[in-house]
């Protein structure tokens, strides 16, 4: 199947949104709350050009664990 393609701009958006969400207190001891990945996805959908398969909130979390 077709895979999502992650661009450098996508990573920059993820880092920015995670910083914003951390300041809002949306990070738990076990990691990020599910709502954070939805916020990341919304930002990606509005600010980034889509390449490859559509991204999901779950893909965002998996991608972050891979790149961090």
Rosetta silent file (secondary structure, phi, psi, omega in degrees, C-alpha in Angstrom):
SEQUENCE: XXXXXXXXXXXXXXXXXXXXXXXXXXXXXXXXXXXXXXXXXXXXXXXXXXXXXXXXXXXXXXXXXXXX
SCORE:     score description
SCORE:     0.000 S_00000001
   1 L     0.000  169.110  179.985    0.000    0.000    0.000 S_00000001
   2 L   -75.373  136.446  179.698    0.829    3.627   -0.260 S_00000001
   3 L  -104.089  152.654  173.221    2.766    5.091    2.677 S_00000001
   4 E   -68.255  143.083  178.279    2.567    8.567    4.162 S_00000001
   5 L  -110.147  126.765 -176.674    5.526   10.716    3.190 S_00000001
   6 L  -103.851  126.935  179.584    6.987   12.923    5.906 S_00000001
   7 L  -102.445  163.237  177.502    8.713   16.166    4.954 S_00000001
   8 H   -57.341  -40.082  178.783   11.053   18.294    7.088 S_00000001
   9 H   -59.890  -37.048  177.829    8.258   20.874    7.340 S_00000001
  10 H   -60.764  -45.252  179.089    5.993   18.173    8.824 S_00000001
  11 H   -62.241  -39.044  178.530    8.571   17.478   11.532 S_00000001
  12 H   -63.787  -40.215  178.297    8.844   21.204   12.271 S_00000001
  13 H   -64.778  -44.073  179.222    5.063   21.428   12.653 S_00000001
  14 H   -59.241  -47.808 -179.025    5.037   18.400   14.971 S_00000001
  15 H   -60.214  -43.455 -179.921    7.769   19.884   17.187 S_00000001
  16 H   -62.924  -48.001 -177.740    5.936   23.228   17.373 S_00000001
  17 H   -66.402  -40.118  177.789    2.566   21.701   18.231 S_00000001
  18 H   -61.038  -39.127  176.589    4.089   19.351   20.827 S_00000001
  19 H   -62.657  -43.277  178.228    5.701   22.387   22.479 S_00000001
  20 H   -63.152  -43.370 -178.144    2.356   24.211   22.519 S_00000001
  21 H   -68.921  -34.284  177.183    0.574   21.156   23.925 S_00000001
  22 H   -63.542  -40.734  179.594    3.244   20.664   26.604 S_00000001
  23 H   -66.396  -26.301  177.689    2.684   24.245   27.772 S_00000001
  24 L   -82.595   -5.635  179.587   -1.057   23.460   28.002 S_00000001
  25 L    84.234   24.394 -176.940   -0.263   20.483   30.253 S_00000001
  26 L   -96.556   27.708  175.752   -1.235   17.816   27.731 S_00000001
  27 E  -119.722  126.485  178.952    1.767   15.583   28.366 S_00000001
  28 E  -101.155  176.857  178.470    1.471   12.772   30.907 S_00000001
  29 L   -60.732  -30.374 -177.450    4.173   10.664   32.535 S_00000001
  30 L   -89.457    0.787 -179.574    3.550    7.986   29.902 S_00000001
  31 E   129.469 -149.581 -175.143    3.816   10.363   26.951 S_00000001
  32 E   -91.622  142.653  175.454    1.393   12.473   25.019 S_00000001
  33 L   -67.695  153.645 -177.962   -2.367   12.435   25.464 S_00000001
  34 H   -57.643  -36.872 -178.879   -4.360   11.160   22.486 S_00000001
  35 H   -61.606  -26.065  179.677   -5.825   14.634   21.918 S_00000001
  36 H   -64.879  -42.632 -178.241   -2.310   15.942   21.236 S_00000001
  37 H   -68.982  -28.702  174.147   -1.935   13.754   18.148 S_00000001
  38 H   -67.670  -40.398  177.403   -5.302   15.006   16.880 S_00000001
  39 H   -64.409  -40.187  177.877   -4.014   18.581   17.305 S_00000001
  40 H   -62.404  -45.745 -179.814   -0.829   17.642   15.435 S_00000001
  41 H   -60.082  -44.437  179.031   -2.867   16.113   12.609 S_00000001
  42 H   -59.536  -43.279  179.185   -5.050   19.234   12.314 S_00000001
  43 H   -63.742  -43.100  178.350   -1.962   21.436   12.077 S_00000001
  44 H   -61.982  -42.138 -179.108   -0.425   19.190    9.424 S_00000001
  45 H   -64.153  -33.752 -176.718   -3.656   19.202    7.411 S_00000001
  46 H   -90.848  -21.845 -172.019   -3.846   22.993    7.439 S_00000001
  47 H  -115.691  -11.030 -173.090   -0.162   23.894    7.064 S_00000001
  48 L  -122.063  152.839  174.217    1.534   21.162    5.045 S_00000001
  49 L   -82.459  134.429 -177.489    1.231   19.789    1.534 S_00000001
  50 L   -80.400  134.300  174.882    0.084   16.187    1.576 S_00000001
  51 L  -133.401  140.661  179.332    2.324   13.578    0.041 S_00000001
  52 E    74.471 -155.937 -179.292    1.689    9.854   -0.075 S_00000001
  53 L   -67.457  153.676  177.430   -1.111    8.203    1.855 S_00000001
  54 L   -60.233  142.162  178.052   -3.278   10.369    4.138 S_00000001
  55 L   -86.702  152.946  175.160   -1.842   10.793    7.623 S_00000001
  56 L  -124.013  169.886  176.402   -3.801    9.923   10.768 S_00000001
  57 H   -60.164  -39.033  178.780   -3.350   10.919   14.411 S_00000001
  58 H   -63.817  -41.539  177.034   -1.924    7.431   15.022 S_00000001
  59 H   -59.851  -39.229 -179.253    0.588    7.882   12.173 S_00000001
  60 H   -60.366  -45.729  178.963    1.706   11.169   13.744 S_00000001
  61 H   -64.119  -42.791  178.636    2.491    9.439   17.043 S_00000001
  62 H   -64.084  -41.903  179.486    4.303    6.574   15.326 S_00000001
  63 H   -63.642  -43.558 -179.427    6.328    8.979   13.198 S_00000001
  64 H   -61.569  -42.394  178.924    7.320   11.036   16.244 S_00000001
  65 H   -62.672  -30.884  179.863    8.531    7.937   18.116 S_00000001
  66 H   -74.417  -41.962 -173.150   10.661    7.099   15.065 S_00000001
  67 H   -88.230  -21.022 -175.136   12.272   10.523   14.601 S_00000001
  68 L   -74.190    0.000    0.000   12.815   11.648   18.203 S_00000001
